[in-house]
mmCIF file of C-alpha atoms in Angstrom:
data_model
loop_
_atom_site.group_PDB
_atom_site.id
_atom_site.type_symbol
_atom_site.label_atom_id
_atom_site.label_comp_id
_atom_site.label_asym_id
_atom_site.label_seq_id
_atom_site.Cartn_x
_atom_site.Cartn_y
_atom_site.Cartn_z
ATOM 1 C CA MET A 1 44.614 238.041 60.215
ATOM 2 C CA PRO A 2 46.263 235.772 57.997
ATOM 3 C CA SER A 3 44.122 232.748 56.586
ATOM 4 C CA VAL A 4 44.063 229.774 58.874
ATOM 5 C CA LEU A 5 42.976 227.538 55.846
ATOM 6 C CA VAL A 6 45.491 225.518 53.709
ATOM 7 C CA HIS A 7 44.671 226.110 50.058
ATOM 8 C CA ALA A 8 45.057 223.012 47.653
ATOM 9 C CA PRO A 9 45.871 223.822 44.052
ATOM 10 C CA ASP A 10 42.687 221.852 43.096
ATOM 11 C CA ASP A 11 39.465 223.738 41.721
ATOM 12 C CA PRO A 12 37.539 225.099 44.709
ATOM 13 C CA VAL A 13 34.442 223.609 45.983
ATOM 14 C CA THR A 14 31.933 226.622 46.533
ATOM 15 C CA LEU A 15 29.269 226.359 49.094
ATOM 16 C CA SER A 16 26.347 228.979 49.303
ATOM 17 C CA PRO A 17 25.983 230.994 52.652
ATOM 18 C CA GLN A 18 22.458 229.552 52.754
ATOM 19 C CA ALA A 19 23.697 225.964 52.401
ATOM 20 C CA VAL A 20 26.263 226.501 55.002
ATOM 21 C CA LYS A 21 23.834 227.909 57.708
ATOM 22 C CA ARG A 22 21.477 224.939 56.936
ATOM 23 C CA LEU A 23 24.162 222.455 57.549
ATOM 24 C CA LEU A 24 25.528 224.376 60.462
ATOM 25 C CA ASP A 25 21.922 224.560 62.032
ATOM 26 C CA ARG A 26 21.314 220.970 61.391
ATOM 27 C CA GLY A 27 24.632 219.921 63.374
ATOM 28 C CA ASP A 28 24.783 216.686 61.174
ATOM 29 C CA GLY A 29 28.413 215.846 60.316
ATOM 30 C CA ASP A 30 27.510 212.838 57.942
ATOM 31 C CA ALA A 31 25.004 214.986 55.987
ATOM 32 C CA ALA A 32 27.868 217.788 55.762
ATOM 33 C CA LEU A 33 30.447 215.338 54.570
ATOM 34 C CA LEU A 34 28.057 213.506 52.031
ATOM 35 C CA TYR A 35 27.014 217.081 50.580
ATOM 36 C CA LEU A 36 30.950 217.946 50.251
ATOM 37 C CA ALA A 37 31.366 214.687 48.384
ATOM 38 C CA LEU A 38 28.439 215.567 46.017
ATOM 39 C CA LEU A 39 29.850 218.954 45.502
ATOM 40 C CA ARG A 40 33.276 217.495 44.577
ATOM 41 C CA ARG A 41 31.422 215.361 41.970
ATOM 42 C CA HIS A 42 29.503 218.304 40.733
ATOM 43 C CA GLY A 43 26.210 216.667 41.732
ATOM 44 C CA ASP A 44 26.568 214.147 38.727
ATOM 45 C CA THR A 45 26.775 211.125 41.203
ATOM 46 C CA PRO A 46 23.909 209.522 43.052
ATOM 47 C CA PRO A 47 24.414 209.929 46.761
ATOM 48 C CA ARG A 48 24.248 206.175 47.291
ATOM 49 C CA SER A 49 27.084 205.530 45.029
ATOM 50 C CA LEU A 50 29.551 207.365 47.345
ATOM 51 C CA ALA A 51 29.223 204.759 50.042
ATOM 52 C CA GLY A 52 32.467 203.282 49.031
ATOM 53 C CA GLU A 53 34.363 206.406 48.807
ATOM 54 C CA LEU A 54 33.054 207.549 52.346
ATOM 55 C CA ARG A 55 33.502 204.130 53.660
ATOM 56 C CA TRP A 56 29.833 204.077 55.043
ATOM 57 C CA ASP A 57 27.450 201.177 55.248
ATOM 58 C CA LYS A 58 23.891 201.271 53.815
ATOM 59 C CA GLY A 59 22.206 202.710 56.891
ATOM 60 C CA ARG A 60 24.505 205.432 57.340
ATOM 61 C CA ILE A 61 24.550 206.885 53.829
ATOM 62 C CA GLU A 62 20.791 206.591 53.418
ATOM 63 C CA ALA A 63 20.436 208.602 56.855
ATOM 64 C CA ALA A 64 22.767 211.323 55.506
ATOM 65 C CA GLU A 65 21.026 211.333 52.217
ATOM 66 C CA ALA A 66 17.734 211.618 53.889
ATOM 67 C CA ALA A 67 18.969 214.647 55.988
ATOM 68 C CA LEU A 68 20.129 216.527 52.785
ATOM 69 C CA ARG A 69 16.678 215.897 51.272
ATOM 70 C CA ASP A 70 15.062 217.253 54.435
ATOM 71 C CA LEU A 71 17.313 220.327 54.264
ATOM 72 C CA GLY A 72 16.453 220.933 50.709
ATOM 73 C CA LEU A 73 20.065 220.680 49.458
ATOM 74 C CA ILE A 74 19.472 217.762 47.083
ATOM 75 C CA ALA A 75 16.489 217.099 44.983
ATOM 76 C CA PRO A 76 13.448 215.130 46.079
ATOM 77 C CA GLN A 77 12.878 211.735 44.813
ATOM 78 C CA ALA A 78 9.695 209.876 44.551
ATOM 79 C CA PRO A 79 9.949 207.045 44.720
ATOM 80 C CA PRO A 80 13.725 206.664 45.450
ATOM 81 C CA PRO A 81 15.892 204.467 43.298
ATOM 82 C CA GLU A 82 16.621 200.970 44.242
ATOM 83 C CA PRO A 83 20.068 200.609 45.948
ATOM 84 C CA ALA A 84 20.791 197.950 43.296
ATOM 85 C CA ASP A 85 20.727 200.499 40.472
ATOM 86 C CA GLU A 86 23.646 202.236 42.184
ATOM 87 C CA PRO A 87 26.174 199.795 43.576
ATOM 88 C CA PRO A 88 29.072 201.561 45.130
ATOM 89 C CA VAL A 89 32.580 201.661 43.649
ATOM 90 C CA TYR A 90 35.409 200.797 45.943
ATOM 91 C CA GLN A 91 39.048 201.707 45.166
ATOM 92 C CA GLN A 92 41.839 199.129 45.612
ATOM 93 C CA SER A 93 43.101 201.068 48.581
ATOM 94 C CA GLU A 94 39.731 200.612 50.061
ATOM 95 C CA VAL A 95 39.425 196.950 49.581
ATOM 96 C CA ALA A 96 42.868 196.420 50.999
ATOM 97 C CA GLY A 97 42.166 198.477 54.078
ATOM 98 C CA LYS A 98 38.895 196.561 54.876
ATOM 99 C CA LEU A 99 40.763 193.100 54.441
ATOM 100 C CA GLU A 100 43.507 194.350 56.909
ATOM 101 C CA GLU A 101 41.178 195.771 59.348
ATOM 102 C CA SER A 102 38.409 193.200 59.423
ATOM 103 C CA ALA A 103 39.171 189.709 60.421
ATOM 104 C CA ASP A 104 35.519 188.783 59.663
ATOM 105 C CA PHE A 105 35.708 190.068 56.101
ATOM 106 C CA ARG A 106 39.013 188.224 55.659
ATOM 107 C CA ARG A 107 37.241 184.879 56.577
ATOM 108 C CA LEU A 108 34.381 185.558 54.311
ATOM 109 C CA THR A 109 36.590 186.276 51.331
ATOM 110 C CA ALA A 110 38.663 183.148 52.016
ATOM 111 C CA GLU A 111 35.539 180.991 52.365
ATOM 112 C CA VAL A 112 34.059 182.357 49.045
ATOM 113 C CA GLU A 113 37.313 181.596 47.318
ATOM 114 C CA ARG A 114 37.116 178.021 48.392
ATOM 115 C CA LYS A 115 33.487 177.873 47.575
ATOM 116 C CA LEU A 116 33.869 179.127 43.941
ATOM 117 C CA GLY A 117 37.175 177.517 43.426
ATOM 118 C CA LYS A 118 39.264 180.319 42.413
ATOM 119 C CA ARG A 119 41.128 183.351 43.565
ATOM 120 C CA LEU A 120 39.049 186.479 43.834
ATOM 121 C CA THR A 121 40.185 189.493 41.914
ATOM 122 C CA THR A 122 40.060 193.033 43.506
ATOM 123 C CA ALA A 123 36.813 193.704 41.468
ATOM 124 C CA ASP A 124 35.359 190.395 42.944
ATOM 125 C CA ILE A 125 36.253 191.507 46.559
ATOM 126 C CA SER A 126 34.782 194.816 45.820
ATOM 127 C CA VAL A 127 31.312 193.222 45.001
ATOM 128 C CA LEU A 128 31.673 191.399 48.301
ATOM 129 C CA LEU A 129 32.580 194.548 50.245
ATOM 130 C CA GLY A 130 29.329 196.296 48.761
ATOM 131 C CA LEU A 131 27.220 193.272 50.118
ATOM 132 C CA TYR A 132 29.206 193.449 53.468
ATOM 133 C CA ASP A 133 29.783 197.069 54.072
ATOM 134 C CA TYR A 134 27.057 198.900 51.962
ATOM 135 C CA LEU A 135 24.109 196.573 52.120
ATOM 136 C CA GLY A 136 25.050 195.467 55.769
ATOM 137 C CA LEU A 137 24.518 191.707 55.246
ATOM 138 C CA PRO A 138 26.369 189.609 57.850
ATOM 139 C CA SER A 139 29.205 187.328 56.589
ATOM 140 C CA ASP A 140 27.051 184.055 57.351
ATOM 141 C CA VAL A 141 24.378 185.564 55.219
ATOM 142 C CA ILE A 142 26.693 186.254 52.203
ATOM 143 C CA TYR A 143 28.184 182.970 52.495
ATOM 144 C CA LEU A 144 24.801 181.248 52.254
ATOM 145 C CA LEU A 145 24.052 183.413 49.448
ATOM 146 C CA VAL A 146 27.148 182.337 47.501
ATOM 147 C CA CYS A 147 26.366 178.849 48.044
ATOM 148 C CA HIS A 148 22.676 179.225 46.797
ATOM 149 C CA CYS A 149 23.999 180.904 43.750
ATOM 150 C CA ALA A 150 26.561 178.193 43.175
ATOM 151 C CA GLU A 151 24.177 175.423 43.487
ATOM 152 C CA ARG A 152 21.658 177.151 41.231
ATOM 153 C CA THR A 153 24.268 177.691 38.501
ATOM 154 C CA ALA A 154 25.679 174.175 38.733
ATOM 155 C CA ALA A 155 22.086 172.766 38.538
ATOM 156 C CA ARG A 156 21.095 174.935 35.440
ATOM 157 C CA LEU A 157 24.457 174.892 33.490
ATOM 158 C CA GLY A 158 26.092 171.631 34.667
ATOM 159 C CA PRO A 159 28.618 170.454 37.208
ATOM 160 C CA GLY A 160 31.842 172.614 37.723
ATOM 161 C CA ARG A 161 30.080 175.820 36.459
ATOM 162 C CA ARG A 162 30.210 178.610 38.758
ATOM 163 C CA PRO A 163 28.349 182.172 38.982
ATOM 164 C CA THR A 164 30.107 185.344 38.566
ATOM 165 C CA LEU A 165 30.332 187.733 41.494
ATOM 166 C CA ARG A 166 28.032 190.149 39.617
ATOM 167 C CA GLN A 167 25.405 187.572 39.447
ATOM 168 C CA ILE A 168 25.831 186.935 43.083
ATOM 169 C CA GLU A 169 25.741 190.684 43.634
ATOM 170 C CA ARG A 170 22.273 190.884 41.794
ATOM 171 C CA GLU A 171 20.746 188.053 43.951
ATOM 172 C CA GLY A 172 22.305 189.841 47.105
ATOM 173 C CA TYR A 173 20.352 192.944 46.226
ATOM 174 C CA ALA A 174 17.138 191.013 45.770
ATOM 175 C CA TRP A 175 17.638 189.148 49.083
ATOM 176 C CA ALA A 176 18.112 192.664 50.733
ATOM 177 C CA ARG A 177 14.880 194.066 49.142
ATOM 178 C CA ARG A 178 13.142 190.818 50.618
ATOM 179 C CA GLY A 179 14.686 191.726 54.224
ATOM 180 C CA ILE A 180 16.621 188.479 54.046
ATOM 181 C CA ASP A 181 19.422 189.820 56.307
ATOM 182 C CA THR A 182 19.782 187.309 59.049
ATOM 183 C CA GLN A 183 20.596 183.460 59.006
ATOM 184 C CA ALA A 184 17.111 182.247 60.222
ATOM 185 C CA ALA A 185 15.782 184.381 57.260
ATOM 186 C CA ALA A 186 18.092 183.153 54.838
ATOM 187 C CA ALA A 187 17.587 179.445 55.737
ATOM 188 C CA GLU A 188 13.659 179.984 55.538
ATOM 189 C CA TYR A 189 13.914 181.438 52.185
ATOM 190 C CA LEU A 190 16.131 178.712 50.810
ATOM 191 C CA ARG A 191 13.767 176.177 52.210
ATOM 192 C CA ASP A 192 10.753 177.617 50.573
ATOM 193 C CA TYR A 193 13.026 178.174 47.278
ATOM 194 C CA GLY A 194 13.744 174.399 47.478
ATOM 195 C CA ARG A 195 10.104 173.485 47.737
ATOM 196 C CA LYS A 196 9.253 175.635 44.622
ATOM 197 C CA ARG A 197 12.098 174.136 42.689
ATOM 198 C CA GLU A 198 10.611 170.730 43.351
ATOM 199 C CA ALA A 199 7.425 171.681 41.783
ATOM 200 C CA VAL A 200 9.078 173.160 38.795
ATOM 201 C CA PRO A 201 9.301 169.998 36.653
ATOM 202 C CA ALA A 202 5.416 169.298 36.717
ATOM 203 C CA TYR A 203 4.864 172.898 35.396
ATOM 204 C CA MET A 204 7.351 172.362 32.680
ATOM 205 C CA ARG A 205 5.369 168.924 31.670
ATOM 206 C CA ALA A 206 2.156 170.751 31.961
ATOM 207 C CA LEU A 207 3.518 173.380 29.244
ATOM 208 C CA ARG A 208 4.645 170.523 26.991
ATOM 209 C CA LEU A 209 8.153 171.612 27.508
ATOM 210 C CA GLY A 210 9.406 167.899 28.631
ATOM 211 C CA ASP A 211 11.758 167.164 31.300
ATOM 212 C CA ARG A 212 14.482 170.010 30.576
ATOM 213 C CA LEU A 213 15.297 172.464 33.356
ATOM 214 C CA PRO A 214 13.899 175.953 32.872
ATOM 215 C CA VAL A 215 16.362 178.825 31.853
ATOM 216 C CA ARG A 216 16.523 181.887 34.096
ATOM 217 C CA GLU A 217 13.593 183.742 32.592
ATOM 218 C CA GLU A 218 11.399 180.916 32.346
ATOM 219 C CA GLU A 219 11.912 180.150 35.927
ATOM 220 C CA LYS A 220 11.036 183.654 37.016
ATOM 221 C CA PHE A 221 7.704 182.976 35.263
ATOM 222 C CA LEU A 222 7.106 179.692 36.991
ATOM 223 C CA LEU A 223 8.034 181.032 40.423
ATOM 224 C CA GLN A 224 5.736 183.807 40.004
ATOM 225 C CA TRP A 225 2.843 181.553 39.241
ATOM 226 C CA LEU A 226 3.494 179.253 42.221
ATOM 227 C CA GLU A 227 3.702 182.749 44.264
ATOM 228 C CA TRP A 228 0.151 183.547 42.906
ATOM 229 C CA GLY A 229 -1.159 179.956 43.799
ATOM 230 C CA PHE A 230 -1.771 178.253 40.463
ATOM 231 C CA SER A 231 -1.356 174.503 40.074
ATOM 232 C CA PRO A 232 0.298 172.716 37.041
ATOM 233 C CA GLU A 233 -3.190 171.978 35.992
ATOM 234 C CA ALA A 234 -4.240 175.678 35.731
ATOM 235 C CA ALA A 235 -0.932 176.419 33.904
ATOM 236 C CA ALA A 236 -2.110 173.783 31.381
ATOM 237 C CA LEU A 237 -5.396 175.540 30.932
ATOM 238 C CA ALA A 238 -3.460 178.873 30.292
ATOM 239 C CA TYR A 239 -1.182 177.073 27.859
ATOM 240 C CA GLU A 240 -4.066 175.788 25.778
ATOM 241 C CA LYS A 241 -5.441 179.197 25.513
ATOM 242 C CA THR A 242 -2.289 180.638 24.546
ATOM 243 C CA VAL A 243 -1.625 178.387 21.711
ATOM 244 C CA LEU A 244 -5.437 178.683 20.608
ATOM 245 C CA LYS A 245 -4.673 182.351 20.220
ATOM 246 C CA CYS A 246 -0.988 182.681 19.195
ATOM 247 C CA HIS A 247 -0.707 179.205 17.318
ATOM 248 C CA GLU A 248 2.364 178.811 19.489
ATOM 249 C CA PHE A 249 3.415 178.897 23.053
ATOM 250 C CA LYS A 250 4.537 182.332 24.365
ATOM 251 C CA TRP A 251 5.580 182.757 28.063
ATOM 252 C CA SER A 252 4.536 186.454 28.200
ATOM 253 C CA TYR A 253 1.030 185.883 26.805
ATOM 254 C CA CYS A 254 0.548 182.728 28.996
ATOM 255 C CA ASN A 255 1.628 184.975 32.032
ATOM 256 C CA GLY A 256 -0.956 187.680 31.075
ATOM 257 C CA ILE A 257 -3.842 185.157 31.132
ATOM 258 C CA LEU A 258 -2.652 183.839 34.630
ATOM 259 C CA ARG A 259 -2.145 187.425 35.861
ATOM 260 C CA ARG A 260 -5.835 188.177 34.847
ATOM 261 C CA TRP A 261 -7.115 185.182 36.562
ATOM 262 C CA HIS A 262 -4.988 185.900 39.622
ATOM 263 C CA GLU A 263 -6.611 189.544 39.656
ATOM 264 C CA ALA A 264 -10.177 188.023 39.417
ATOM 265 C CA GLY A 265 -9.369 185.661 42.387
ATOM 266 C CA LEU A 266 -9.586 182.614 39.951
ATOM 267 C CA HIS A 267 -6.946 180.030 40.784
ATOM 268 C CA THR A 268 -8.211 176.480 40.628
ATOM 269 C CA VAL A 269 -9.239 174.811 37.598
ATOM 270 C CA ASP A 270 -12.926 174.688 38.815
ATOM 271 C CA GLU A 271 -12.857 178.371 39.660
ATOM 272 C CA ILE A 272 -11.310 179.407 36.143
ATOM 273 C CA GLU A 273 -13.836 177.150 34.351
ATOM 274 C CA ALA A 274 -16.805 178.594 36.282
ATOM 275 C CA GLY A 275 -15.491 182.075 35.608
ATOM 276 C CA ASP A 276 -15.278 181.451 31.805
ATOM 277 C CA LYS A 277 -18.947 180.282 31.883
ATOM 278 C CA ARG A 278 -20.455 183.466 33.370
ATOM 279 C CA PRO A 279 -23.137 184.782 31.272
ATOM 280 C CA GLN A 280 -21.934 187.943 29.287
ATOM 281 C CA GLN A 281 -24.301 191.038 29.182
ATOM 282 C CA PRO A 282 -25.873 190.915 25.752
ATOM 283 C CA PRO A 283 -25.231 193.960 23.552
ATOM 284 C CA ALA A 284 -27.736 196.600 23.311
ATOM 285 C CA ALA A 285 -30.287 196.262 20.468
ATOM 286 C CA PHE A 286 -29.783 198.426 17.388
ATOM 287 C CA SER A 287 -32.191 201.288 17.363
ATOM 288 C CA ILE A 288 -32.687 204.568 15.437
ATOM 289 C CA ARG A 289 -34.552 207.204 17.697
ATOM 290 C CA THR A 290 -37.259 209.065 15.936
ATOM 291 C CA SER A 291 -37.841 212.854 16.622
ATOM 292 C CA ASP A 292 -40.584 211.918 19.118
ATOM 293 C CA GLY A 293 -38.056 209.685 21.046
ATOM 294 C CA LYS A 294 -39.842 206.360 19.979
ATOM 295 C CA GLY A 295 -37.617 203.461 18.803
ATOM 296 C CA ALA A 296 -37.928 203.012 14.983
ATOM 297 C CA GLY A 297 -34.983 200.653 14.277
ATOM 298 C CA ASN A 298 -37.022 197.482 14.013
ATOM 299 C CA ALA A 299 -39.731 198.863 11.786
ATOM 300 C CA TRP A 300 -37.224 200.514 9.609
ATOM 301 C CA MET A 301 -35.114 197.248 9.122
ATOM 302 C CA ARG A 302 -38.408 195.058 8.387
ATOM 303 C CA LYS A 303 -39.348 197.612 5.632
ATOM 304 C CA TYR A 304 -35.667 197.744 4.264
ATOM 305 C CA ILE A 305 -35.766 193.808 4.153
ATOM 306 C CA ARG A 306 -39.103 193.647 2.379
ATOM 307 C CA GLN A 307 -37.941 196.174 -0.202
ATOM 308 C CA ARG A 308 -34.737 194.035 -0.959
ATOM 309 C CA GLU A 309 -36.886 190.985 -1.398
ATOM 310 C CA LYS A 310 -38.973 192.702 -3.957
ATOM 311 C CA GLU A 311 -35.974 193.807 -5.974
ATOM 312 C CA GLY A 312 -34.560 190.410 -5.776
#
């Protein structure tokens, strides 16, 4: 009987009989498609980065990846990589197809263009599509994300400055890891962020840094200290210890002090000062043991001192 398959001139993709049997027994079409896509790339591509090529959202490709791991067809990972390390790459045709088929995504793209004051490139829209289609963030949440990034960039760099889509993407993945995927969750996060931002100037003054705004890395430290529950006064104590030790202020060293206090359960100034005054265990006295097990260190030392005095 002649073959019913149409043979393409491309290099063949080979499936082992064992792999075919496992996939057929599983009966999971998505797992089979993902496995074929991985074979086509010779296994050199992380599964989640194929979301754009397969036009799948985050949940769908994660389920297919889990099925392949369960079948033993792809290597186990512990822990699995963060999705932010493997953003999907969409082709121009895929971006155009999504804009054509989804009115919701078209509206989101137009609103983002208005907010950022520029025409989005295909690469920009691809980033939005990753947030929308791969991470599964609703369009209203993505728009709140864009507004948040725009306001933060303008506050830090000055009016008229706008974030890049890659910066928005990084923040979007951070939101996804925190579970911020509804309008209510986004609104609560933004309220909490606003409260913390209002507290930042007091910490900058406590660190003798004046009234300037912190840069991005400095802000990360300050927000972490707020999260740990330290007041500006506690940060000032850590500042003093940092300068005493390093002869200058170093963010990482100061953060290390606060981290140790946090791990010890010391957060207020009173708790920190009381913790620093706890009596230390005195070191064991120097002693030399004789063969009968009795200490002879003190007698030996007195004899040595008397001998030195005579010689002097």
